Amino acid sequence: MIEMAQTKESEKVICPRFEQTFSILGKKWTGLIIDVLLDGPRRFKDLSQAIPGVSDRVLVERLKELEKEEIVTRDLDDTCDIRSGYRLTAKGKALRNVMNEVQEWANQWICDTELNNLNDR
């Protein structure tokens, strides 16, 4: 259940941590990036190919945001600075159960018609 704080007027306010979590994870492509990285480290090119439709610019932006939040880390190859890989940190790996639960919810509640509408965008 969502943790709520009480104000003086007895109004419920969403927990700032809950709100921050959704501001991070709720961005388009972020969940897919995490899902791909749950299978193990990937190079940028592999991530891009695994997530059809994401532009390189947006992928870079999301990866930087996830690095800032310490969910993803970037590992440079010792032999060449250009080659680098991305992997989940312990904080990122802790999202595995959350991602599984979201998938279960989607399987139950998202119908094929809604998926077709997404593909038409």
Short mmCIF file of C-alpha atoms in Angstrom, two decimals, residues 2-112:
data_model
loop_
_atom_site.label_atom_id
_atom_site.label_comp_id
_atom_site.label_asym_id
_atom_site.label_seq_id
_atom_site.Cartn_x
_atom_site.Cartn_y
_atom_site.Cartn_z
CA ILE A 2 1.16 3.53 -0.73
CA GLU A 3 2.60 5.25 2.29
CA MET A 4 0.72 8.46 2.94
CA ALA A 5 1.53 11.46 5.07
CA GLN A 6 -1.14 13.49 6.85
CA THR A 7 -1.34 17.24 6.47
CA LYS A 8 -2.82 19.62 9.03
CA GLU A 9 -6.09 19.64 7.07
CA SER A 10 -6.22 15.81 7.29
CA GLU A 11 -5.63 15.53 3.53
CA LYS A 12 -3.57 12.61 2.37
CA VAL A 13 -0.38 13.41 0.49
CA ILE A 14 1.49 10.85 -1.56
CA CYS A 15 4.80 9.78 -0.06
CA PRO A 16 7.64 11.71 -1.75
CA ARG A 17 9.63 8.48 -2.17
CA PHE A 18 6.73 6.85 -4.01
CA GLU A 19 6.36 9.91 -6.23
CA GLN A 20 10.11 10.00 -6.96
CA THR A 21 10.08 6.29 -7.82
CA PHE A 22 7.37 6.79 -10.43
CA SER A 23 9.06 9.87 -11.83
CA ILE A 24 12.11 7.68 -12.51
CA LEU A 25 10.49 4.43 -13.60
CA GLY A 26 7.47 5.97 -15.32
CA LYS A 27 9.37 7.51 -18.22
CA LYS A 28 8.90 5.92 -21.60
CA TRP A 29 11.56 3.28 -22.39
CA THR A 30 12.96 3.13 -18.84
CA GLY A 31 11.12 -0.06 -17.92
CA LEU A 32 12.20 -1.72 -21.16
CA ILE A 33 15.85 -0.76 -20.57
CA ILE A 34 15.73 -2.24 -17.07
CA ASP A 35 13.98 -5.36 -18.35
CA VAL A 36 16.68 -5.96 -20.97
CA LEU A 37 19.47 -5.37 -18.46
CA LEU A 38 17.91 -7.84 -16.02
CA ASP A 39 19.18 -10.52 -18.43
CA GLY A 40 22.74 -9.26 -17.98
CA PRO A 41 25.15 -6.54 -19.14
CA ARG A 42 24.72 -5.14 -22.64
CA ARG A 43 26.63 -2.83 -24.92
CA PHE A 44 24.83 0.26 -26.18
CA LYS A 45 24.32 -1.21 -29.66
CA ASP A 46 22.80 -4.38 -28.18
CA LEU A 47 20.45 -2.35 -25.99
CA SER A 48 19.37 -0.28 -28.96
CA GLN A 49 18.64 -3.39 -31.02
CA ALA A 50 16.78 -5.07 -28.16
CA ILE A 51 14.38 -2.11 -27.81
CA PRO A 52 12.89 -1.35 -31.23
CA GLY A 53 11.61 2.19 -31.64
CA VAL A 54 13.88 3.96 -29.15
CA SER A 55 16.15 6.56 -30.71
CA ASP A 56 19.83 6.62 -29.77
CA ARG A 57 19.38 10.11 -28.30
CA VAL A 58 16.56 8.99 -25.99
CA LEU A 59 18.40 5.79 -25.05
CA VAL A 60 21.48 7.81 -24.05
CA GLU A 61 19.27 10.21 -22.06
CA ARG A 62 17.51 7.38 -20.19
CA LEU A 63 20.78 5.56 -19.47
CA LYS A 64 22.28 8.76 -18.03
CA GLU A 65 19.20 9.24 -15.84
CA LEU A 66 19.45 5.65 -14.61
CA GLU A 67 23.18 6.10 -13.94
CA LYS A 68 22.44 9.25 -11.93
CA GLU A 69 19.93 7.28 -9.84
CA GLU A 70 22.54 4.48 -9.42
CA ILE A 71 20.24 1.92 -11.05
CA VAL A 72 22.58 1.36 -13.99
CA THR A 73 26.34 1.59 -14.22
CA ARG A 74 28.49 2.03 -17.29
CA ASP A 75 31.60 -0.10 -17.56
CA LEU A 76 34.37 1.05 -19.86
CA ASP A 77 36.36 -1.58 -21.73
CA ASP A 78 40.00 -1.46 -20.64
CA THR A 79 41.22 -1.83 -24.22
CA CYS A 80 39.20 0.99 -25.78
CA ASP A 81 37.24 3.90 -24.30
CA ILE A 82 34.66 3.73 -27.10
CA ARG A 83 33.44 0.27 -26.16
CA SER A 84 31.39 0.29 -23.04
CA GLY A 85 28.71 -1.81 -21.50
CA TYR A 86 25.80 -1.13 -19.20
CA ARG A 87 24.68 -3.28 -16.30
CA LEU A 88 22.31 -3.02 -13.40
CA THR A 89 23.64 -2.16 -9.97
CA ALA A 90 22.34 -3.96 -6.88
CA LYS A 91 19.72 -1.21 -6.68
CA GLY A 92 18.68 -1.97 -10.26
CA LYS A 93 18.65 -5.73 -9.75
CA ALA A 94 16.34 -5.20 -6.78
CA LEU A 95 13.68 -4.15 -9.33
CA ARG A 96 13.39 -7.71 -10.69
CA ASN A 97 10.34 -8.60 -8.56
CA VAL A 98 8.72 -5.25 -9.33
CA MET A 99 9.19 -5.81 -13.07
CA ASN A 100 7.77 -9.33 -12.78
CA GLU A 101 4.72 -8.00 -10.94
CA VAL A 102 4.17 -5.30 -13.57
CA GLN A 103 4.33 -7.99 -16.27
CA GLU A 104 1.78 -10.10 -14.38
CA TRP A 105 -0.52 -7.10 -14.07
CA ALA A 106 -0.14 -6.33 -17.78
CA ASN A 107 -0.91 -9.93 -18.73
CA GLN A 108 -4.13 -9.75 -16.74
CA TRP A 109 -5.33 -6.23 -17.54
CA ILE A 110 -3.90 -4.99 -20.85
CA CYS A 111 -5.91 -6.28 -23.78
CA ASP A 112 -4.72 -6.81 -27.35
#
